[in-house]
Amino acid sequence: MTSPEQPGTSGTPSEPAYPDRVYRSVLAMLGGLLLLGVGLWMGVDAMIRGDGRTPWVAAASLLLGVPLVVAFTFRPAVYANDDRMRVRNPFRTVVVPWGAVDALRATYSTEVVTHDGAKYQLWAVPVSMRQRKLAVRSGGKVLVGAESTLHELRTLAEQNAVRPTAKGDPECRWAYEVLAPAAAGLVALVLLLALA
């Protein structure tokens, strides 16, 4: 289930001064909280009570695992305002001006398609497999949860694509704040296990 959050205003001068609509999966965040709790409990316990290399392996595992859990559960979000949609996925952020949007659709996943044919998944708007199967059987349009969010995003795209401030090309940025610690944890874990 995806729910819009309370809007917040951007403080940077290059961003619009009006509120963004924020969409993210509440169930994914609850799952992430559970995974982090169990992982931290086991990892810290192994670091405190473990012998030999066990504390180091536990620390490296946490350095690898915590950023990945955060990336796949807490990080995904879609921010939408009158000029653009900012899609924050696990490992990258994509900013798509409304003028560049060709389609927003939901099949196996939700995605935005740009005029140049590029496709970007919206991890924060999950597709229910059950709803998709029901829609395929009935031959109708799908996805009650994802479809309501996509309807709002399509409306924003249609209404705002002509705005001068909604023009431009999509921009992508890798999430090094997630990738760097996860890579460091992976390297440390591989070295520790190789030397065992």
JSON list of C-alpha atoms in Angstrom, two decimals:
[
{"chain": "A", "resi": 1, "resn": "MET", "atom": "CA", "xyz": [0.00, 0.00, 0.00]},
{"chain": "A", "resi": 2, "resn": "THR", "atom": "CA", "xyz": [1.36, 3.36, -0.98]},
{"chain": "A", "resi": 3, "resn": "SER", "atom": "CA", "xyz": [0.28, 6.47, 0.83]},
{"chain": "A", "resi": 4, "resn": "PRO", "atom": "CA", "xyz": [0.99, 10.13, 0.25]},
{"chain": "A", "resi": 5, "resn": "GLU", "atom": "CA", "xyz": [2.74, 11.79, 3.15]},
{"chain": "A", "resi": 6, "resn": "GLN", "atom": "CA", "xyz": [2.32, 15.24, 4.52]},
{"chain": "A", "resi": 7, "resn": "PRO", "atom": "CA", "xyz": [3.79, 17.71, 2.06]},
{"chain": "A", "resi": 8, "resn": "GLY", "atom": "CA", "xyz": [6.99, 19.52, 2.94]},
{"chain": "A", "resi": 9, "resn": "THR", "atom": "CA", "xyz": [8.58, 22.49, 1.29]},
{"chain": "A", "resi": 10, "resn": "SER", "atom": "CA", "xyz": [11.98, 22.40, -0.27]},
{"chain": "A", "resi": 11, "resn": "GLY", "atom": "CA", "xyz": [14.58, 24.73, 1.17]},
{"chain": "A", "resi": 12, "resn": "THR", "atom": "CA", "xyz": [16.98, 24.82, -1.77]},
{"chain": "A", "resi": 13, "resn": "PRO", "atom": "CA", "xyz": [16.72, 27.79, -4.14]},
{"chain": "A", "resi": 14, "resn": "SER", "atom": "CA", "xyz": [16.76, 25.61, -7.29]},
{"chain": "A", "resi": 15, "resn": "GLU", "atom": "CA", "xyz": [13.74, 23.63, -6.11]},
{"chain": "A", "resi": 16, "resn": "PRO", "atom": "CA", "xyz": [10.15, 24.91, -6.24]},
{"chain": "A", "resi": 17, "resn": "ALA", "atom": "CA", "xyz": [8.94, 26.64, -3.09]},
{"chain": "A", "resi": 18, "resn": "TYR", "atom": "CA", "xyz": [5.58, 24.87, -3.07]},
{"chain": "A", "resi": 19, "resn": "PRO", "atom": "CA", "xyz": [4.81, 21.52, -1.43]},
{"chain": "A", "resi": 20, "resn": "ASP", "atom": "CA", "xyz": [5.71, 18.15, -2.92]},
{"chain": "A", "resi": 21, "resn": "ARG", "atom": "CA", "xyz": [3.35, 15.20, -2.79]},
{"chain": "A", "resi": 22, "resn": "VAL", "atom": "CA", "xyz": [5.25, 12.23, -1.40]},
{"chain": "A", "resi": 23, "resn": "TYR", "atom": "CA", "xyz": [4.36, 8.60, -2.14]},
{"chain": "A", "resi": 24, "resn": "ARG", "atom": "CA", "xyz": [6.00, 5.65, -0.41]},
{"chain": "A", "resi": 25, "resn": "SER", "atom": "CA", "xyz": [5.14, 2.13, 0.69]},
{"chain": "A", "resi": 26, "resn": "VAL", "atom": "CA", "xyz": [4.20, 1.98, 4.37]},
{"chain": "A", "resi": 27, "resn": "LEU", "atom": "CA", "xyz": [4.40, -1.83, 4.38]},
{"chain": "A", "resi": 28, "resn": "ALA", "atom": "CA", "xyz": [7.96, -1.74, 3.00]},
{"chain": "A", "resi": 29, "resn": "MET", "atom": "CA", "xyz": [9.01, 0.65, 5.75]},
{"chain": "A", "resi": 30, "resn": "LEU", "atom": "CA", "xyz": [7.45, -1.57, 8.43]},
{"chain": "A", "resi": 31, "resn": "GLY", "atom": "CA", "xyz": [9.23, -4.59, 6.95]},
{"chain": "A", "resi": 32, "resn": "GLY", "atom": "CA", "xyz": [12.49, -2.64, 6.92]},
{"chain": "A", "resi": 33, "resn": "LEU", "atom": "CA", "xyz": [12.04, -1.67, 10.55]},
{"chain": "A", "resi": 34, "resn": "LEU", "atom": "CA", "xyz": [11.53, -5.32, 11.47]},
{"chain": "A", "resi": 35, "resn": "LEU", "atom": "CA", "xyz": [14.59, -6.43, 9.44]},
{"chain": "A", "resi": 36, "resn": "LEU", "atom": "CA", "xyz": [16.78, -3.72, 10.96]},
{"chain": "A", "resi": 37, "resn": "GLY", "atom": "CA", "xyz": [15.65, -4.62, 14.47]},
{"chain": "A", "resi": 38, "resn": "VAL", "atom": "CA", "xyz": [16.40, -8.32, 14.08]},
{"chain": "A", "resi": 39, "resn": "GLY", "atom": "CA", "xyz": [19.66, -7.71, 12.19]},
{"chain": "A", "resi": 40, "resn": "LEU", "atom": "CA", "xyz": [20.98, -5.19, 14.69]},
{"chain": "A", "resi": 41, "resn": "TRP", "atom": "CA", "xyz": [20.00, -7.39, 17.62]},
{"chain": "A", "resi": 42, "resn": "MET", "atom": "CA", "xyz": [21.82, -10.41, 16.16]},
{"chain": "A", "resi": 43, "resn": "GLY", "atom": "CA", "xyz": [24.79, -8.40, 14.88]},
{"chain": "A", "resi": 44, "resn": "VAL", "atom": "CA", "xyz": [25.42, -6.48, 18.10]},
{"chain": "A", "resi": 45, "resn": "ASP", "atom": "CA", "xyz": [25.01, -9.67, 20.12]},
{"chain": "A", "resi": 46, "resn": "ALA", "atom": "CA", "xyz": [27.62, -11.41, 17.92]},
{"chain": "A", "resi": 47, "resn": "MET", "atom": "CA", "xyz": [29.96, -8.42, 18.27]},
{"chain": "A", "resi": 48, "resn": "ILE", "atom": "CA", "xyz": [29.68, -8.44, 22.08]},
{"chain": "A", "resi": 49, "resn": "ARG", "atom": "CA", "xyz": [29.66, -12.19, 22.77]},
{"chain": "A", "resi": 50, "resn": "GLY", "atom": "CA", "xyz": [31.54, -13.56, 19.76]},
{"chain": "A", "resi": 51, "resn": "ASP", "atom": "CA", "xyz": [35.04, -15.04, 19.82]},
{"chain": "A", "resi": 52, "resn": "GLY", "atom": "CA", "xyz": [37.88, -14.74, 17.32]},
{"chain": "A", "resi": 53, "resn": "ARG", "atom": "CA", "xyz": [36.78, -13.22, 14.04]},
{"chain": "A", "resi": 54, "resn": "THR", "atom": "CA", "xyz": [33.07, -13.40, 14.82]},
{"chain": "A", "resi": 55, "resn": "PRO", "atom": "CA", "xyz": [32.79, -9.78, 16.03]},
{"chain": "A", "resi": 56, "resn": "TRP", "atom": "CA", "xyz": [34.59, -8.56, 12.89]},
{"chain": "A", "resi": 57, "resn": "VAL", "atom": "CA", "xyz": [32.42, -10.69, 10.59]},
{"chain": "A", "resi": 58, "resn": "ALA", "atom": "CA", "xyz": [29.31, -9.39, 12.38]},
{"chain": "A", "resi": 59, "resn": "ALA", "atom": "CA", "xyz": [30.48, -5.77, 11.99]},
{"chain": "A", "resi": 60, "resn": "ALA", "atom": "CA", "xyz": [31.22, -6.28, 8.28]},
{"chain": "A", "resi": 61, "resn": "SER", "atom": "CA", "xyz": [27.84, -7.98, 7.81]},
{"chain": "A", "resi": 62, "resn": "LEU", "atom": "CA", "xyz": [26.09, -5.03, 9.44]},
{"chain": "A", "resi": 63, "resn": "LEU", "atom": "CA", "xyz": [28.07, -2.58, 7.29]},
{"chain": "A", "resi": 64, "resn": "LEU", "atom": "CA", "xyz": [26.85, -4.48, 4.23]},
{"chain": "A", "resi": 65, "resn": "GLY", "atom": "CA", "xyz": [23.32, -5.30, 5.36]},
{"chain": "A", "resi": 66, "resn": "VAL", "atom": "CA", "xyz": [22.06, -2.10, 7.01]},
{"chain": "A", "resi": 67, "resn": "PRO", "atom": "CA", "xyz": [22.54, 0.14, 3.93]},
{"chain": "A", "resi": 68, "resn": "LEU", "atom": "CA", "xyz": [20.88, -2.48, 1.72]},
{"chain": "A", "resi": 69, "resn": "VAL", "atom": "CA", "xyz": [17.87, -2.83, 4.01]},
{"chain": "A", "resi": 70, "resn": "VAL", "atom": "CA", "xyz": [17.53, 0.96, 4.17]},
{"chain": "A", "resi": 71, "resn": "ALA", "atom": "CA", "xyz": [17.92, 1.20, 0.39]},
{"chain": "A", "resi": 72, "resn": "PHE", "atom": "CA", "xyz": [15.16, -1.27, -0.39]},
{"chain": "A", "resi": 73, "resn": "THR", "atom": "CA", "xyz": [12.67, -0.37, 2.36]},
{"chain": "A", "resi": 74, "resn": "PHE", "atom": "CA", "xyz": [13.04, 3.23, 3.58]},
{"chain": "A", "resi": 75, "resn": "ARG", "atom": "CA", "xyz": [14.68, 4.98, 0.62]},
{"chain": "A", "resi": 76, "resn": "PRO", "atom": "CA", "xyz": [12.13, 4.39, -2.20]},
{"chain": "A", "resi": 77, "resn": "ALA", "atom": "CA", "xyz": [9.83, 7.39, -2.59]},
{"chain": "A", "resi": 78, "resn": "VAL", "atom": "CA", "xyz": [8.22, 9.44, -5.32]},
{"chain": "A", "resi": 79, "resn": "TYR", "atom": "CA", "xyz": [8.10, 13.22, -4.88]},
{"chain": "A", "resi": 80, "resn": "ALA", "atom": "CA", "xyz": [5.82, 15.13, -7.22]},
{"chain": "A", "resi": 81, "resn": "ASN", "atom": "CA", "xyz": [5.22, 18.86, -7.63]},
{"chain": "A", "resi": 82, "resn": "ASP", "atom": "CA", "xyz": [3.98, 21.10, -10.44]},
{"chain": "A", "resi": 83, "resn": "ASP", "atom": "CA", "xyz": [7.28, 20.96, -12.35]},
{"chain": "A", "resi": 84, "resn": "ARG", "atom": "CA", "xyz": [8.68, 17.48, -11.98]},
{"chain": "A", "resi": 85, "resn": "MET", "atom": "CA", "xyz": [8.64, 14.06, -10.43]},
{"chain": "A", "resi": 86, "resn": "ARG", "atom": "CA", "xyz": [11.63, 12.91, -8.39]},
{"chain": "A", "resi": 87, "resn": "VAL", "atom": "CA", "xyz": [11.86, 9.13, -8.20]},
{"chain": "A", "resi": 88, "resn": "ARG", "atom": "CA", "xyz": [14.10, 7.89, -5.40]},
{"chain": "A", "resi": 89, "resn": "ASN", "atom": "CA", "xyz": [14.87, 4.20, -5.96]},
{"chain": "A", "resi": 90, "resn": "PRO", "atom": "CA", "xyz": [17.23, 1.99, -3.93]},
{"chain": "A", "resi": 91, "resn": "PHE", "atom": "CA", "xyz": [20.42, 2.89, -5.78]},
{"chain": "A", "resi": 92, "resn": "ARG", "atom": "CA", "xyz": [19.67, 6.04, -7.77]},
{"chain": "A", "resi": 93, "resn": "THR", "atom": "CA", "xyz": [17.47, 9.11, -7.93]},
{"chain": "A", "resi": 94, "resn": "VAL", "atom": "CA", "xyz": [15.85, 10.18, -11.18]},
{"chain": "A", "resi": 95, "resn": "VAL", "atom": "CA", "xyz": [14.33, 13.63, -11.72]},
{"chain": "A", "resi": 96, "resn": "VAL", "atom": "CA", "xyz": [11.82, 13.66, -14.59]},
{"chain": "A", "resi": 97, "resn": "PRO", "atom": "CA", "xyz": [10.25, 16.99, -15.63]},
{"chain": "A", "resi": 98, "resn": "TRP", "atom": "CA", "xyz": [6.57, 16.60, -16.53]},
{"chain": "A", "resi": 99, "resn": "GLY", "atom": "CA", "xyz": [7.31, 17.76, -20.07]},
{"chain": "A", "resi": 100, "resn": "ALA", "atom": "CA", "xyz": [9.54, 14.70, -20.58]},
{"chain": "A", "resi": 101, "resn": "VAL", "atom": "CA", "xyz": [6.92, 12.16, -19.43]},
{"chain": "A", "resi": 102, "resn": "ASP", "atom": "CA", "xyz": [5.40, 10.05, -22.18]},
{"chain": "A", "resi": 103, "resn": "ALA", "atom": "CA", "xyz": [3.53, 7.52, -20.01]},
{"chain": "A", "resi": 104, "resn": "LEU", "atom": "CA", "xyz": [3.05, 6.28, -16.47]},
{"chain": "A", "resi": 105, "resn": "ARG", "atom": "CA", "xyz": [2.03, 2.63, -16.32]},
{"chain": "A", "resi": 106, "resn": "ALA", "atom": "CA", "xyz": [1.77, -0.41, -14.09]},
{"chain": "A", "resi": 107, "resn": "THR", "atom": "CA", "xyz": [2.39, -3.95, -15.35]},
{"chain": "A", "resi": 108, "resn": "TYR", "atom": "CA", "xyz": [4.83, -6.14, -13.41]},
{"chain": "A", "resi": 109, "resn": "SER", "atom": "CA", "xyz": [6.10, -2.93, -11.82]},
{"chain": "A", "resi": 110, "resn": "THR", "atom": "CA", "xyz": [5.15, 0.72, -12.01]},
{"chain": "A", "resi": 111, "resn": "GLU", "atom": "CA", "xyz": [7.26, 2.81, -14.35]},
{"chain": "A", "resi": 112, "resn": "VAL", "atom": "CA", "xyz": [7.56, 6.16, -16.02]},
{"chain": "A", "resi": 113, "resn": "VAL", "atom": "CA", "xyz": [8.43, 6.22, -19.72]},
{"chain": "A", "resi": 114, "resn": "THR", "atom": "CA", "xyz": [10.01, 9.36, -21.17]},
{"chain": "A", "resi": 115, "resn": "HIS", "atom": "CA", "xyz": [9.69, 10.77, -24.69]},
{"chain": "A", "resi": 116, "resn": "ASP", "atom": "CA", "xyz": [13.11, 9.40, -25.63]},
{"chain": "A", "resi": 117, "resn": "GLY", "atom": "CA", "xyz": [11.99, 5.86, -24.65]},
{"chain": "A", "resi": 118, "resn": "ALA", "atom": "CA", "xyz": [13.84, 5.58, -21.34]},
{"chain": "A", "resi": 119, "resn": "LYS", "atom": "CA", "xyz": [12.01, 3.66, -18.61]},
{"chain": "A", "resi": 120, "resn": "TYR", "atom": "CA", "xyz": [12.42, 4.22, -14.88]},
{"chain": "A", "resi": 121, "resn": "GLN", "atom": "CA", "xyz": [10.79, 2.02, -12.26]},
{"chain": "A", "resi": 122, "resn": "LEU", "atom": "CA", "xyz": [8.91, 3.54, -9.34]},
{"chain": "A", "resi": 123, "resn": "TRP", "atom": "CA", "xyz": [9.94, 1.28, -6.45]},
{"chain": "A", "resi": 124, "resn": "ALA", "atom": "CA", "xyz": [7.81, 3.28, -4.02]},
{"chain": "A", "resi": 125, "resn": "VAL", "atom": "CA", "xyz": [4.60, 2.36, -5.86]},
{"chain": "A", "resi": 126, "resn": "PRO", "atom": "CA", "xyz": [4.46, -1.44, -5.64]},
{"chain": "A", "resi": 127, "resn": "VAL", "atom": "CA", "xyz": [2.21, -3.53, -7.87]},
{"chain": "A", "resi": 128, "resn": "SER", "atom": "CA", "xyz": [0.04, -6.07, -6.10]},
{"chain": "A", "resi": 129, "resn": "MET", "atom": "CA", "xyz": [0.49, -9.48, -7.74]},
{"chain": "A", "resi": 130, "resn": "ARG", "atom": "CA", "xyz": [-2.98, -10.49, -6.57]},
{"chain": "A", "resi": 131, "resn": "GLN", "atom": "CA", "xyz": [-4.60, -7.44, -8.14]},
{"chain": "A", "resi": 132, "resn": "ARG", "atom": "CA", "xyz": [-2.58, -7.96, -11.32]},
{"chain": "A", "resi": 133, "resn": "LYS", "atom": "CA", "xyz": [-3.75, -11.60, -11.60]},
{"chain": "A", "resi": 134, "resn": "LEU", "atom": "CA", "xyz": [-7.36, -10.58, -11.04]},
{"chain": "A", "resi": 135, "resn": "ALA", "atom": "CA", "xyz": [-7.12, -7.91, -13.72]},
{"chain": "A", "resi": 136, "resn": "VAL", "atom": "CA", "xyz": [-5.51, -10.30, -16.20]},
{"chain": "A", "resi": 137, "resn": "ARG", "atom": "CA", "xyz": [-8.30, -12.82, -15.62]},
{"chain": "A", "resi": 138, "resn": "SER", "atom": "CA", "xyz": [-11.02, -10.20, -15.98]},
{"chain": "A", "resi": 139, "resn": "GLY", "atom": "CA", "xyz": [-9.36, -8.52, -18.97]},
{"chain": "A", "resi": 140, "resn": "GLY", "atom": "CA", "xyz": [-9.76, -5.14, -17.27]},
{"chain": "A", "resi": 141, "resn": "LYS", "atom": "CA", "xyz": [-7.38, -2.45, -16.14]},
{"chain": "A", "resi": 142, "resn": "VAL", "atom": "CA", "xyz": [-5.43, -3.22, -13.08]},
{"chain": "A", "resi": 143, "resn": "LEU", "atom": "CA", "xyz": [-4.11, -2.38, -9.80]},
{"chain": "A", "resi": 144, "resn": "VAL", "atom": "CA", "xyz": [-6.34, -0.56, -7.44]},
{"chain": "A", "resi": 145, "resn": "GLY", "atom": "CA", "xyz": [-3.56, 0.65, -5.10]},
{"chain": "A", "resi": 146, "resn": "ALA", "atom": "CA", "xyz": [-0.93, 1.48, -7.70]},
{"chain": "A", "resi": 147, "resn": "GLU", "atom": "CA", "xyz": [-3.52, 2.71, -10.16]},
{"chain": "A", "resi": 148, "resn": "SER", "atom": "CA", "xyz": [-4.87, 5.38, -7.80]},
{"chain": "A", "resi": 149, "resn": "THR", "atom": "CA", "xyz": [-1.34, 6.75, -7.28]},
{"chain": "A", "resi": 150, "resn": "LEU", "atom": "CA", "xyz": [-0.62, 6.57, -11.01]},
{"chain": "A", "resi": 151, "resn": "HIS", "atom": "CA", "xyz": [-3.89, 8.39, -11.72]},
{"chain": "A", "resi": 152, "resn": "GLU", "atom": "CA", "xyz": [-2.74, 11.29, -9.52]},
{"chain": "A", "resi": 153, "resn": "LEU", "atom": "CA", "xyz": [0.70, 11.33, -11.18]},
{"chain": "A", "resi": 154, "resn": "ARG", "atom": "CA", "xyz": [-0.84, 11.17, -14.69]},
{"chain": "A", "resi": 155, "resn": "THR", "atom": "CA", "xyz": [-3.10, 14.09, -13.81]},
{"chain": "A", "resi": 156, "resn": "LEU", "atom": "CA", "xyz": [-0.11, 16.13, -12.65]},
{"chain": "A", "resi": 157, "resn": "ALA", "atom": "CA", "xyz": [1.79, 15.24, -15.81]},
{"chain": "A", "resi": 158, "resn": "GLU", "atom": "CA", "xyz": [-1.10, 16.20, -18.11]},
{"chain": "A", "resi": 159, "resn": "GLN", "atom": "CA", "xyz": [-1.84, 19.46, -16.33]},
{"chain": "A", "resi": 160, "resn": "ASN", "atom": "CA", "xyz": [1.75, 20.62, -15.96]},
{"chain": "A", "resi": 161, "resn": "ALA", "atom": "CA", "xyz": [3.60, 19.35, -19.05]},
{"chain": "A", "resi": 162, "resn": "VAL", "atom": "CA", "xyz": [3.12, 22.71, -20.81]},
{"chain": "A", "resi": 163, "resn": "ARG", "atom": "CA", "xyz": [4.62, 24.78, -18.02]},
{"chain": "A", "resi": 164, "resn": "PRO", "atom": "CA", "xyz": [7.94, 26.41, -18.99]},
{"chain": "A", "resi": 165, "resn": "THR", "atom": "CA", "xyz": [9.46, 25.25, -15.69]},
{"chain": "A", "resi": 166, "resn": "ALA", "atom": "CA", "xyz": [8.40, 21.63, -16.41]},
{"chain": "A", "resi": 167, "resn": "LYS", "atom": "CA", "xyz": [10.64, 21.26, -19.48]},
{"chain": "A", "resi": 168, "resn": "GLY", "atom": "CA", "xyz": [14.00, 19.54, -19.73]},
{"chain": "A", "resi": 169, "resn": "ASP", "atom": "CA", "xyz": [15.60, 16.11, -19.81]},
{"chain": "A", "resi": 170, "resn": "PRO", "atom": "CA", "xyz": [15.56, 13.50, -17.05]},
{"chain": "A", "resi": 171, "resn": "GLU", "atom": "CA", "xyz": [18.54, 13.57, -14.68]},
{"chain": "A", "resi": 172, "resn": "CYS", "atom": "CA", "xyz": [19.95, 10.53, -12.85]},
{"chain": "A", "resi": 173, "resn": "ARG", "atom": "CA", "xyz": [22.17, 10.43, -9.78]},
{"chain": "A", "resi": 174, "resn": "TRP", "atom": "CA", "xyz": [23.60, 7.31, -8.15]},
{"chain": "A", "resi": 175, "resn": "ALA", "atom": "CA", "xyz": [23.03, 6.88, -4.40]},
{"chain": "A", "resi": 176, "resn": "TYR", "atom": "CA", "xyz": [26.66, 6.74, -3.28]},
{"chain": "A", "resi": 177, "resn": "GLU", "atom": "CA", "xyz": [25.52, 7.20, 0.33]},
{"chain": "A", "resi": 178, "resn": "VAL", "atom": "CA", "xyz": [24.09, 3.66, 0.04]},
{"chain": "A", "resi": 179, "resn": "LEU", "atom": "CA", "xyz": [26.55, 2.10, -2.40]},
{"chain": "A", "resi": 180, "resn": "ALA", "atom": "CA", "xyz": [29.79, 3.16, -0.63]},
{"chain": "A", "resi": 181, "resn": "PRO", "atom": "CA", "xyz": [29.13, 1.63, 2.83]},
{"chain": "A", "resi": 182, "resn": "ALA", "atom": "CA", "xyz": [27.57, -1.49, 1.30]},
{"chain": "A", "resi": 183, "resn": "ALA", "atom": "CA", "xyz": [30.61, -1.97, -0.94]},
{"chain": "A", "resi": 184, "resn": "ALA", "atom": "CA", "xyz": [32.97, -1.43, 2.01]},
{"chain": "A", "resi": 185, "resn": "GLY", "atom": "CA", "xyz": [31.02, -4.00, 4.04]},
{"chain": "A", "resi": 186, "resn": "LEU", "atom": "CA", "xyz": [31.11, -6.48, 1.15]},
{"chain": "A", "resi": 187, "resn": "VAL", "atom": "CA", "xyz": [34.88, -6.09, 0.68]},
{"chain": "A", "resi": 188, "resn": "ALA", "atom": "CA", "xyz": [35.50, -6.44, 4.44]},
{"chain": "A", "resi": 189, "resn": "LEU", "atom": "CA", "xyz": [33.26, -9.52, 4.65]},
{"chain": "A", "resi": 190, "resn": "VAL", "atom": "CA", "xyz": [34.92, -11.20, 1.66]},
{"chain": "A", "resi": 191, "resn": "LEU", "atom": "CA", "xyz": [38.40, -10.52, 3.08]},
{"chain": "A", "resi": 192, "resn": "LEU", "atom": "CA", "xyz": [37.45, -11.83, 6.52]},
{"chain": "A", "resi": 193, "resn": "LEU", "atom": "CA", "xyz": [35.89, -15.00, 5.12]},
{"chain": "A", "resi": 194, "resn": "ALA", "atom": "CA", "xyz": [38.79, -15.56, 2.69]},
{"chain": "A", "resi": 195, "resn": "LEU", "atom": "CA", "xyz": [41.34, -15.31, 5.48]},
{"chain": "A", "resi": 196, "resn": "ALA", "atom": "CA", "xyz": [39.43, -17.68, 7.76]}
]
